[in-house]
Coordinates of C-alpha atoms in Angstrom, one line a residue:
Chain L
M300 CA 143.4 56.3 101.5
N301 CA 144.9 54.5 98.3
P302 CA 142.0 55.0 95.2
T303 CA 144.2 51.5 93.3
K304 CA 142.8 49.1 96.6
R305 CA 139.2 48.8 97.4
L306 CA 137.7 50.8 100.9
S307 CA 135.8 48.7 103.4
Y308 CA 132.3 50.0 104.4
A309 CA 130.3 50.1 107.5
V310 CA 126.4 50.6 106.5
I311 CA 125.1 52.3 109.4
G312 CA 121.4 51.2 109.2
T313 CA 120.2 48.3 106.8
G314 CA 116.4 49.4 105.6
A315 CA 115.9 49.9 101.9
L316 CA 118.6 51.9 101.0
G317 CA 121.4 50.5 103.4
G318 CA 120.3 47.2 102.3
L319 CA 120.5 47.6 98.5
Y320 CA 123.5 50.0 97.9
G321 CA 125.6 47.4 101.0
G322 CA 123.9 44.6 99.3
L323 CA 125.7 45.6 95.9
L324 CA 129.1 46.3 97.2
A325 CA 128.7 43.0 99.2
R326 CA 127.9 41.0 96.1
A327 CA 131.1 42.7 94.4
G328 CA 133.4 41.3 97.0
V329 CA 133.6 44.4 98.7
D330 CA 134.1 44.5 102.7
V331 CA 131.3 45.6 104.0
H332 CA 129.9 45.7 107.4
F333 CA 126.2 46.1 108.4
L334 CA 124.8 47.6 111.5
V335 CA 121.2 46.3 111.2
R336 CA 118.5 46.6 114.0
S337 CA 115.2 45.6 113.3
D338 CA 116.0 42.4 111.4
F339 CA 119.1 41.3 112.9
E340 CA 117.4 38.1 113.6
H341 CA 116.7 37.9 110.2
I342 CA 119.5 38.8 108.1
R343 CA 122.0 37.1 110.5
N344 CA 119.8 33.5 110.3
F345 CA 118.7 34.1 106.0
G346 CA 120.9 36.8 105.1
L347 CA 120.0 39.8 102.6
R348 CA 118.0 39.4 99.4
V349 CA 117.8 42.0 96.7
D350 CA 115.5 41.7 94.0
S351 CA 116.7 44.6 91.4
P352 CA 116.7 45.5 87.5
L353 CA 120.5 45.1 87.8
G354 CA 119.6 41.4 88.6
N355 CA 118.2 39.6 91.3
F356 CA 120.4 38.1 94.2
H357 CA 120.4 36.6 97.6
L358 CA 123.8 36.8 99.8
E359 CA 122.9 34.3 102.2
R360 CA 125.9 35.1 104.9
V361 CA 127.0 38.9 105.6
S362 CA 128.9 40.1 108.1
C363 CA 126.2 41.9 110.4
F364 CA 126.1 43.5 113.8
S365 CA 123.4 44.3 116.1
R366 CA 125.4 47.1 118.2
P367 CA 128.3 49.2 116.7
E368 CA 130.8 48.1 119.6
D369 CA 131.2 44.7 117.8
M370 CA 131.6 46.3 114.5
P371 CA 135.4 46.3 113.1
P372 CA 137.1 49.4 111.7
V373 CA 136.3 50.8 108.3
D374 CA 137.4 53.4 105.8
V375 CA 134.0 54.9 105.2
A376 CA 130.7 54.7 107.1
V377 CA 127.8 55.1 105.4
V378 CA 124.5 57.0 106.8
A379 CA 122.0 54.7 105.5
W380 CA 119.3 55.1 108.4
K381 CA 116.2 57.6 108.3
T382 CA 117.2 61.1 110.0
T383 CA 114.4 60.1 112.6
A384 CA 117.0 57.8 114.0
N385 CA 119.5 60.4 114.1
G386 CA 119.1 60.4 118.1
V387 CA 121.7 57.9 118.7
L388 CA 124.3 58.4 115.5
A389 CA 127.0 60.4 117.6
E390 CA 126.8 57.0 119.6
T391 CA 127.0 55.1 116.9
L392 CA 129.9 56.8 115.2
R393 CA 131.8 56.9 118.4
H394 CA 131.9 53.2 117.8
V395 CA 132.3 52.6 114.7
C396 CA 134.8 55.7 113.7
R397 CA 138.6 55.1 113.7
P398 CA 140.4 58.6 113.3
H399 CA 141.0 57.8 109.3
T400 CA 137.5 57.0 109.2
C401 CA 135.4 58.9 106.5
V402 CA 131.2 59.4 107.1
L403 CA 129.3 59.7 103.6
V404 CA 125.7 60.6 104.5
L405 CA 122.9 59.2 102.2
Q406 CA 120.0 60.5 104.3
N407 CA 117.0 62.9 102.6
G408 CA 116.8 66.5 103.3
L409 CA 119.5 69.7 103.8
D410 CA 121.6 69.9 106.7
V411 CA 121.5 66.4 107.3
E412 CA 125.4 66.2 108.2
E413 CA 125.3 68.2 110.8
A414 CA 124.6 65.6 113.0
A415 CA 127.7 63.3 111.4
A416 CA 129.5 66.4 111.7
A417 CA 129.2 67.5 115.4
C418 CA 130.7 63.8 116.2
V419 CA 133.6 63.5 113.6
G420 CA 134.6 67.1 112.1
S421 CA 133.0 68.4 109.1
N422 CA 136.2 67.9 107.0
R423 CA 135.4 64.1 107.6
V424 CA 132.1 64.0 106.5
L425 CA 130.9 63.3 102.5
G426 CA 126.8 63.8 102.1
G427 CA 125.2 62.0 99.1
C428 CA 121.7 62.1 97.4
C429 CA 119.8 59.0 96.1
F430 CA 117.7 59.2 93.1
L431 CA 116.3 55.6 93.5
C432 CA 113.0 53.8 93.9
C433 CA 113.6 51.5 96.5
N434 CA 111.4 50.0 99.2
K435 CA 111.8 47.0 102.1
L436 CA 109.3 44.3 101.3
G437 CA 110.3 42.6 104.6
P438 CA 112.8 41.6 106.7
G439 CA 115.9 41.0 105.0
H440 CA 114.4 41.7 101.5
I441 CA 115.0 44.7 99.7
H442 CA 113.1 45.4 96.2
H443 CA 114.5 47.9 94.2
L444 CA 112.1 49.2 91.3
D445 CA 113.6 52.2 89.7
Y446 CA 116.4 54.7 89.0
G447 CA 119.6 54.3 91.6
R448 CA 121.9 57.1 90.9
I449 CA 123.5 58.1 94.1
A450 CA 125.2 62.3 93.6
F451 CA 127.6 63.0 96.6
G452 CA 130.0 65.3 97.5
E453 CA 131.9 66.9 99.9
Y454 CA 130.3 68.2 103.2
D455 CA 132.6 70.9 104.8
D456 CA 132.8 74.3 102.8
E457 CA 136.3 74.6 102.7
L458 CA 136.5 71.2 100.4
A459 CA 133.5 72.4 98.7
G460 CA 134.3 73.1 94.8
Y461 CA 136.6 70.4 93.5
V462 CA 135.8 66.3 93.5
S463 CA 138.6 65.1 96.3
P464 CA 141.0 61.5 96.4
R465 CA 138.6 60.0 98.8
M466 CA 135.2 61.0 96.8
L467 CA 137.6 59.0 93.6
S468 CA 138.3 56.1 95.9
I469 CA 134.6 55.5 96.8
A470 CA 133.4 56.3 93.0
A471 CA 135.5 53.9 92.0
D472 CA 134.2 50.8 94.6
F473 CA 130.3 52.0 94.1
Q474 CA 131.0 51.8 90.1
F475 CA 132.5 48.7 90.2
A476 CA 129.5 46.8 92.2
G477 CA 127.0 48.4 89.5
I478 CA 126.2 51.8 91.7
D479 CA 125.6 54.5 89.5
A480 CA 128.0 57.1 92.1
Q481 CA 128.4 60.8 90.8
P482 CA 130.9 62.5 92.4
C483 CA 129.6 66.0 92.9
Q484 CA 131.4 69.6 93.4
D485 CA 128.7 71.1 94.9
L486 CA 126.8 69.0 97.1
K487 CA 124.3 72.0 98.4
T488 CA 122.9 72.1 94.3
V489 CA 122.4 68.5 94.6
R490 CA 120.8 68.5 98.1
W491 CA 118.5 70.8 96.8
S492 CA 118.5 69.2 93.4
K493 CA 116.8 66.2 95.4
L494 CA 114.5 68.6 97.1
V495 CA 112.7 69.6 94.3
W496 CA 111.6 66.4 94.0
N497 CA 111.1 65.3 97.8
I498 CA 109.4 68.4 98.8
P499 CA 106.6 68.1 96.2
F500 CA 105.8 64.1 96.2
N501 CA 106.6 63.3 99.7
G502 CA 104.3 65.6 101.2
L503 CA 102.0 65.4 98.8
S504 CA 101.4 61.6 98.9
V505 CA 100.7 62.0 102.6
V506 CA 98.6 64.8 102.5
L507 CA 96.5 63.7 99.7
D508 CA 96.8 60.0 100.9
A509 CA 98.4 59.5 96.8
D510 CA 100.9 57.6 95.0
T511 CA 102.8 59.3 92.5
R512 CA 100.6 57.8 89.5
E513 CA 97.7 59.6 91.0
I514 CA 99.6 63.3 92.3
M515 CA 100.4 63.5 88.1
L516 CA 96.8 62.2 86.7
D517 CA 95.2 64.9 88.4
P518 CA 95.5 68.5 86.8
S519 CA 95.0 70.3 90.1
S520 CA 97.6 68.1 92.3
A521 CA 99.5 68.2 89.2
A522 CA 99.8 71.3 89.1
L523 CA 100.5 71.8 92.9
A524 CA 103.7 69.7 92.4
H525 CA 104.6 72.0 89.7
S526 CA 104.1 75.5 91.7
L527 CA 106.0 73.4 94.7
M528 CA 109.3 72.7 92.6
V529 CA 109.1 76.3 91.4
E530 CA 109.0 77.0 95.4
V531 CA 111.9 74.3 96.3
Q532 CA 113.8 76.4 93.0
T533 CA 113.8 79.8 94.4
A534 CA 114.1 78.7 98.1
A535 CA 117.6 77.3 97.0
K536 CA 118.6 80.4 94.5
H537 CA 118.3 82.7 97.5
C538 CA 121.0 80.2 99.3
G539 CA 123.1 80.3 96.1
C540 CA 122.3 77.3 94.6
T541 CA 121.1 77.1 91.1
I542 CA 118.5 75.1 89.7
Q543 CA 117.6 74.8 85.9
D544 CA 113.8 74.8 84.6
R545 CA 115.1 71.4 82.5
H546 CA 115.6 69.7 85.7
L547 CA 111.6 71.0 87.3
V548 CA 110.5 69.7 83.8
K549 CA 112.7 66.1 83.9
M550 CA 112.1 65.6 87.1
L551 CA 108.2 65.9 86.1
E552 CA 108.3 64.2 83.3
D553 CA 110.4 61.1 85.1
T554 CA 107.5 60.9 87.6
R555 CA 104.5 61.0 85.0
K556 CA 106.7 57.7 83.3
M557 CA 107.6 56.0 87.0
V558 CA 105.9 52.9 87.7
P559 CA 103.5 53.7 90.6
Y560 CA 105.2 54.9 93.4
D561 CA 104.8 55.0 97.4
S562 CA 107.5 57.9 98.7
S563 CA 109.0 56.6 101.5
M564 CA 107.6 59.5 103.6
R565 CA 104.0 57.9 103.0
L566 CA 105.2 54.3 103.2
D567 CA 106.1 55.8 107.2
Y568 CA 102.9 57.9 107.6
R569 CA 100.9 54.5 107.1
G570 CA 103.1 52.3 108.9
K571 CA 102.8 54.7 112.0
R572 CA 106.5 55.5 112.3
P573 CA 107.8 59.1 112.7
M574 CA 108.2 61.1 109.1
E575 CA 111.2 63.0 107.9
V576 CA 109.6 66.6 108.5
E577 CA 112.2 68.8 109.5
A578 CA 115.5 67.1 107.8
I579 CA 113.1 67.5 104.2
F580 CA 110.1 70.0 104.7
G581 CA 111.8 72.3 108.3
N582 CA 115.4 72.5 107.3
P583 CA 115.2 74.5 103.9
L584 CA 111.9 75.9 105.0
R585 CA 114.0 77.5 107.8
S586 CA 117.1 78.5 105.2
A587 CA 115.0 79.7 102.7
Q588 CA 113.5 82.9 105.7
A589 CA 116.8 83.0 106.5
A590 CA 118.2 84.1 103.4
G591 CA 114.4 86.3 103.3
Y592 CA 112.1 84.1 100.7
R593 CA 109.0 83.2 102.8
P594 CA 107.9 79.5 100.1
E595 CA 104.1 80.0 101.5
K596 CA 103.3 76.2 99.9
I597 CA 106.1 74.5 101.2
E598 CA 105.6 76.0 104.4
M599 CA 101.6 75.0 104.7
L600 CA 102.9 71.6 103.4
Y601 CA 105.3 71.5 106.5
E602 CA 102.8 73.0 108.7
Q603 CA 100.3 70.0 107.6
L604 CA 103.2 67.5 107.9
C605 CA 103.9 68.9 111.1
F606 CA 99.7 68.1 112.4
L607 CA 99.9 64.6 110.5
D608 CA 102.9 63.2 111.8
R609 CA 101.8 64.7 115.8
A610 CA 98.4 62.9 114.9
N611 CA 99.7 60.0 113.4
R612 CA 101.6 58.6 116.5
G613 CA 98.7 59.8 118.8
G614 CA 99.2 63.6 119.9
T615 CA 97.6 64.0 122.8
H616 CA 94.3 66.5 121.2
H617 CA 93.6 62.8 119.5
Chain U
M19 CA 55.5 94.1 100.9
N20 CA 54.2 95.1 103.8
P21 CA 55.9 95.5 106.9
T22 CA 53.2 95.4 109.7
K23 CA 52.1 91.6 107.8
R24 CA 54.1 88.5 107.9
L25 CA 55.2 87.1 104.5
S26 CA 55.1 83.7 103.4
Y27 CA 58.5 81.5 102.4
A28 CA 59.4 78.5 100.8
V29 CA 62.4 77.2 102.2
I30 CA 64.3 75.1 99.2
G31 CA 66.3 72.6 100.7
T32 CA 65.1 71.6 104.0
G33 CA 68.7 69.5 105.1
A34 CA 70.6 70.9 108.2
L35 CA 70.0 74.6 107.4
G36 CA 66.6 75.0 106.3
G37 CA 65.5 72.9 108.5
L38 CA 66.6 74.7 111.2
Y39 CA 65.5 78.0 110.1
G40 CA 62.1 76.6 108.7
G41 CA 61.5 74.9 111.6
L42 CA 61.8 78.2 114.0
L43 CA 59.8 80.2 111.1
A44 CA 57.0 77.2 111.2
R45 CA 57.0 77.3 115.4
A46 CA 56.7 80.7 115.3
G47 CA 53.5 80.0 113.1
V48 CA 54.9 81.9 110.6
D49 CA 53.3 80.4 106.7
V50 CA 56.4 78.3 105.9
H51 CA 56.7 75.7 102.6
F52 CA 59.2 73.3 102.8
L53 CA 60.7 71.7 99.4
V54 CA 62.0 68.0 100.5
R55 CA 64.3 65.8 98.8
S56 CA 66.1 63.0 100.2
D57 CA 63.9 63.2 103.6
F58 CA 60.4 63.6 102.1
E59 CA 58.8 60.4 102.8
H60 CA 59.9 60.5 106.3
I61 CA 59.1 64.5 107.0
R62 CA 55.6 64.1 105.6
N63 CA 55.0 61.1 107.8
F64 CA 57.2 61.9 111.0
G65 CA 57.3 65.6 110.9
L66 CA 60.4 67.8 111.6
R67 CA 62.6 67.2 114.8
V68 CA 65.0 70.4 115.6
D69 CA 67.2 70.1 119.2
S70 CA 68.5 73.2 119.9
P71 CA 69.9 75.7 122.5
L72 CA 67.0 77.7 121.9
G73 CA 64.8 74.9 122.4
N74 CA 64.4 71.6 121.4
F75 CA 60.9 71.1 119.7
H76 CA 58.9 68.3 117.2
L77 CA 56.7 70.0 114.2
E78 CA 54.7 67.3 113.8
R79 CA 53.1 68.1 110.6
V80 CA 55.0 70.6 108.3
S81 CA 53.8 71.8 104.7
C82 CA 56.0 69.7 102.5
F83 CA 56.7 69.3 98.8
S84 CA 59.0 66.5 96.6
R85 CA 58.3 68.4 93.2
P86 CA 58.9 72.3 92.9
E87 CA 55.7 72.9 91.1
D88 CA 53.8 71.6 93.9
M89 CA 54.0 74.3 95.6
P90 CA 52.3 77.3 96.6
P91 CA 53.0 80.6 95.8
V92 CA 55.3 82.4 98.2
D93 CA 56.7 85.9 98.8
V94 CA 60.4 84.8 99.9
A95 CA 61.7 81.7 98.6
V96 CA 64.9 80.9 100.4
V97 CA 67.7 78.7 99.0
A98 CA 69.0 76.5 101.2
W99 CA 70.5 73.5 100.2
K100 CA 74.5 73.5 99.3
T101 CA 76.0 75.1 96.1
T102 CA 76.7 71.8 94.7
A103 CA 72.8 71.2 94.1
N104 CA 72.1 74.2 92.2
G105 CA 72.1 72.3 88.7
V106 CA 68.0 72.6 89.3
L107 CA 68.2 75.4 90.7
A108 CA 66.7 77.6 87.7
E109 CA 64.0 75.0 87.7
T110 CA 63.0 75.1 90.7
L111 CA 62.6 78.7 91.2
R112 CA 60.8 78.7 87.7
H113 CA 58.4 76.4 90.2
V114 CA 58.1 78.9 93.2
C115 CA 58.4 82.3 92.1
R116 CA 55.9 84.5 91.2
P117 CA 56.6 88.2 90.1
H118 CA 57.2 89.6 93.2
T119 CA 58.7 86.4 94.8
C120 CA 62.5 87.6 96.2
V121 CA 65.3 84.9 96.9
L122 CA 66.9 85.3 99.7
V123 CA 70.5 82.7 98.7
L124 CA 71.5 81.6 102.3
Q125 CA 74.6 79.3 100.7
N126 CA 78.1 79.3 101.5
G127 CA 80.9 80.9 99.3
L128 CA 81.0 83.8 96.9
D129 CA 79.3 85.2 93.9
V130 CA 76.6 82.2 95.1
E131 CA 73.7 84.4 94.2
E132 CA 74.9 84.4 90.2
A133 CA 72.7 81.6 89.6
A134 CA 69.4 83.0 91.0
A135 CA 70.0 86.3 90.0
A136 CA 70.7 84.3 86.4
C137 CA 66.7 83.2 87.1
V138 CA 64.9 86.1 88.9
G139 CA 66.7 89.3 87.6
S140 CA 69.6 90.0 90.6
N141 CA 67.1 93.3 91.8
R142 CA 64.6 90.1 93.3
V143 CA 67.8 88.2 95.0
L144 CA 69.2 88.4 98.6
G145 CA 72.1 86.8 99.5
G146 CA 73.4 85.8 103.3
C147 CA 75.5 84.5 105.5
C148 CA 74.4 82.0 108.3
F149 CA 76.9 81.7 111.1
L150 CA 75.8 78.6 113.2
C151 CA 77.0 74.7 114.0
C152 CA 74.3 72.6 112.9
N153 CA 74.3 69.2 111.1
K154 CA 71.6 66.8 110.3
L155 CA 71.5 63.8 112.5
G156 CA 68.9 62.0 110.5
P157 CA 65.7 62.0 108.3
G158 CA 63.5 65.1 109.1
H159 CA 66.5 65.1 112.6
I160 CA 68.2 68.4 112.7
H161 CA 71.0 68.9 115.7
H162 CA 71.9 72.7 116.2
L163 CA 74.9 73.2 118.6
D164 CA 75.6 76.2 118.7
Y165 CA 75.7 80.1 117.0
G166 CA 72.9 80.7 114.6
R167 CA 73.0 84.3 113.3
I168 CA 72.1 84.9 109.7
A169 CA 73.5 88.5 108.5
F170 CA 72.2 89.1 105.1
G171 CA 71.6 91.6 102.7
E172 CA 70.9 93.2 98.7
Y173 CA 72.8 91.2 96.4
D174 CA 72.1 93.8 93.5
D175 CA 75.1 96.3 93.2
E176 CA 72.7 99.3 92.7
L177 CA 70.7 98.3 95.9
A178 CA 73.6 97.4 98.0
G179 CA 74.7 100.1 100.4
Y180 CA 71.8 100.7 102.3
V181 CA 68.5 98.1 104.0
S182 CA 65.6 98.1 101.9
P183 CA 62.1 97.3 103.5
R184 CA 61.9 93.8 102.5
M185 CA 65.1 93.5 104.1
L186 CA 63.7 95.1 107.3
S187 CA 60.3 92.6 106.7
I188 CA 62.5 89.5 106.5
A189 CA 64.1 90.4 109.4
A190 CA 61.4 91.5 111.6
D191 CA 60.0 87.8 110.1
F192 CA 63.1 85.6 111.4
Q193 CA 63.5 87.6 114.3
F194 CA 59.8 87.3 115.8
A195 CA 61.0 83.2 115.1
G196 CA 63.8 83.5 117.4
I197 CA 66.1 83.9 114.7
D198 CA 69.0 86.3 115.0
A199 CA 68.8 87.6 111.6
Q200 CA 70.9 90.9 110.8
P201 CA 70.1 93.3 107.6
C202 CA 73.7 94.3 106.4
Q203 CA 74.3 97.4 103.8
D204 CA 77.2 95.5 102.2
L205 CA 76.6 92.0 101.5
K206 CA 80.2 91.0 100.0
T207 CA 82.3 92.6 103.3
V208 CA 79.9 89.9 105.0
R209 CA 80.1 87.2 102.7
W210 CA 84.0 87.5 103.3
S211 CA 84.0 88.0 106.9
K212 CA 82.2 84.2 106.6
L213 CA 85.0 83.4 104.4
V214 CA 87.9 84.1 107.1
W215 CA 86.4 81.0 109.0
N216 CA 84.9 78.6 106.1
I217 CA 88.6 79.0 104.0
P218 CA 90.7 77.3 107.1
F219 CA 88.3 75.1 108.8
N220 CA 86.4 73.9 106.3
G221 CA 89.4 73.2 103.9
L222 CA 91.9 72.0 106.9
S223 CA 88.8 69.9 108.4
V224 CA 89.0 67.6 104.7
V225 CA 93.1 67.9 104.6
L226 CA 94.3 66.8 107.6
D227 CA 90.9 64.6 108.6
A228 CA 90.5 67.2 111.9
D229 CA 87.8 68.6 113.6
T230 CA 87.9 72.3 114.7
R231 CA 89.1 71.0 118.4
E232 CA 92.0 69.3 116.9
I233 CA 93.4 72.2 114.4
M234 CA 92.7 74.5 117.1
L235 CA 95.0 72.5 119.7
D236 CA 98.0 71.7 117.5
P237 CA 100.2 74.7 116.8
S238 CA 101.0 73.8 113.6
S239 CA 97.5 73.7 112.1
A240 CA 96.9 76.6 114.6
A241 CA 99.2 78.5 112.4
L242 CA 98.5 77.5 109.6
A243 CA 94.5 78.5 109.7
H244 CA 95.9 81.8 110.7
S245 CA 97.8 82.5 107.4
L246 CA 94.9 81.4 105.5
M247 CA 92.8 84.2 107.3
V248 CA 95.1 86.6 106.5
E249 CA 95.5 85.8 103.0
V250 CA 91.3 85.5 103.0
Q251 CA 91.6 89.3 104.2
T252 CA 93.8 90.5 101.4
A253 CA 92.0 89.3 98.9
A254 CA 88.9 90.7 100.4
K255 CA 91.1 94.0 100.5
H256 CA 91.8 93.6 96.8
C257 CA 88.6 93.0 95.7
G258 CA 87.1 96.4 98.1
C259 CA 85.8 94.9 101.5
T260 CA 88.0 95.5 104.4
I261 CA 87.9 92.8 107.2
Q262 CA 89.2 94.3 110.3
D263 CA 92.6 92.2 112.1
R264 CA 89.8 91.7 115.1
H265 CA 87.5 90.0 113.5
L266 CA 90.3 87.2 112.8
V267 CA 91.0 87.5 116.2
K268 CA 87.4 86.7 117.1
M269 CA 87.2 83.8 114.6
L270 CA 89.6 82.4 116.3
E271 CA 88.7 82.5 120.0
D272 CA 85.6 81.7 119.3
T273 CA 87.1 78.4 117.1
R274 CA 89.1 77.6 120.5
K275 CA 86.2 77.9 122.4
M276 CA 83.5 76.1 120.5
V277 CA 82.6 72.5 120.8
P278 CA 84.4 70.3 118.4
Y279 CA 82.8 70.8 115.5
D280 CA 83.0 69.0 112.0
S281 CA 82.5 71.4 109.2
S282 CA 79.7 71.2 106.7
M283 CA 82.5 70.1 104.1
R284 CA 84.4 67.5 106.0
L285 CA 80.3 65.8 106.5
D286 CA 80.5 65.6 102.9
Y287 CA 83.5 64.2 102.2
R288 CA 83.0 61.6 105.0
G289 CA 79.7 61.1 103.2
K290 CA 81.4 60.9 99.6
R291 CA 79.2 63.6 98.7
P292 CA 80.7 66.2 96.1
M293 CA 82.0 69.6 98.3
E294 CA 81.7 72.8 98.1
V295 CA 84.9 73.6 96.5
E296 CA 84.4 76.4 94.1
A297 CA 81.7 78.8 95.6
I298 CA 84.2 78.2 98.8
F299 CA 87.5 78.6 97.6
G300 CA 87.6 78.4 93.9
N301 CA 85.7 81.1 93.6
P302 CA 87.0 83.8 96.2
L303 CA 90.7 82.8 94.6
R304 CA 89.7 83.7 91.2
S305 CA 88.0 87.2 92.2
A306 CA 91.0 87.5 94.4
Q307 CA 93.6 86.2 91.4
A308 CA 91.6 89.0 89.2
A309 CA 91.8 91.9 91.5
G310 CA 95.8 91.1 91.2
Y311 CA 96.8 89.3 94.1
R312 CA 97.8 85.1 94.3
P313 CA 97.0 83.9 97.5
E314 CA 99.5 80.9 97.4
K315 CA 98.4 79.2 100.5
I316 CA 94.2 79.1 99.9
E317 CA 95.2 78.3 95.6
M318 CA 97.1 75.0 97.6
L319 CA 93.9 74.0 99.7
Y320 CA 91.9 74.6 96.3
E321 CA 94.3 72.3 94.6
Q322 CA 94.5 69.7 97.3
L323 CA 90.3 69.9 97.7
C324 CA 89.9 69.8 93.9
F325 CA 91.6 66.5 93.9
L326 CA 90.4 64.8 97.0
D327 CA 87.1 66.0 96.0
R328 CA 87.4 64.1 92.7
A329 CA 89.4 61.2 94.4
N330 CA 86.3 60.7 96.8
R331 CA 84.1 60.4 94.1
G332 CA 86.0 58.2 92.1
G333 CA 87.8 60.1 89.9
T334 CA 89.0 57.5 87.1
H335 CA 92.4 57.5 88.3
H336 CA 91.7 55.9 91.6

């Protein structure tokens, strides 16, 4: 990959996240192709609409596909759908990837790169966390509310610790498109840092049926959110990742100032779609336990969400 | 009090619990007077109806009062309303109690005798736990589903450790009426034993919006119920009360075999009434913490319930 030349991209999954970042890249003239599932007809006919603090825009025509086998070869495949769709990821990547293609996994949670690594090899996988508030309002219509930074890095342990040339190329393309993409040397710590927010606020928003503002305004739920953050910090420490206290303070402050926000997990729960319980809760919990630490409250939240996820999708006991 | 003679009783609060036990005493011919709040007109006109495995019955006329100042003096005042009604307990007891009257507090939770003790002195207070499934179906209509044992004992530390003559008299009256009333030497351990059930099943039924059967059938929620029981057992131990492992096993087995049951706390939540969060969760939590133990999952459940209780009653942030 030549850092002076723009790369080509396949966006795997055109929901809130894929629609926003892919849309920004396309608006900037970068070569982007979208794999679209539920909204394919709409996006093919009407394009992609993005409401964003970065400027509203409407792409009347985008290169979109309903089947991965129809897509052109690209330099970077961006995995932008939820981990709950990963059942078809291997087959999808087989169609989209050429030998030189690398895969950038922009999913929430821990160890979410494993599925892509099993398919193309871990040395061709990058992972990233998106710090953003973004929802899909309707077919092909994305609403970007706030934030938007992507922190990303190499997944392979051998490649961790430094910023690779392909990371610089991707960062250059994204920044050219107005996306705050930050190359990071330590993807694991980035993932744990994101979990500091996702574990309390995704989890409690579902269990307490509350948005971020309601959780932060009540002293009991705000205290619980903080306790959960401390457990994530302690779990990260046991897994070799240091998260500073000031990161917790900033996450709480940012959330307090945030517009009332429904986490993606709450939206999935309300839409009776599967929640990303294993990626965001099960994997970090098992990593902590394997490292000799038992985060009691994360465990409890995980068990509550497992129950609610099954009940929500018509568990046989309901 | 003379153990060969029946005592007279005032039932303070004629809901599911007061209606059942008071009704059974009245059916047996024991002298019982009911303080009735919401259902007064109905019970005065139509009496009290009890559906029970002990036999259905209908008392067409019962001695009922809407104001404590109208009630006759009695030997035993039975506090049968929820702790959330205790704001008016002191004033009520002042009217109902004579110098010889003792108070039997049949409320859920820990340290719930404190309000009565502050009023009449702790040496005139007994406490008891009711192991029963019982709901109010409508005004003056009680549905007793299963179980029914009362384990009770002296509240005062000086009197703890032995079975007092007044305990024998009360047990004799209750058993005469068909109630399985067991005098116990150690009220504190009885209370913690009851919390082994109440903390997981009252709490999770509200947070997970589930009945006992749904909680026990799902592996995640069943595991969580068990973890919470172990925390209650550990908290009890720190407070000087030993609860055997076999009690936990029995509670889980009984709950598994139980007819699907909505805990009183879930009914309160659904009815948008205040929940007994402090009596059942806050007090045991603070006792454990004061004894040097931090039960993480009980703390989390307490914070979740505080949030839901406020939100349910129109917290300002909703």
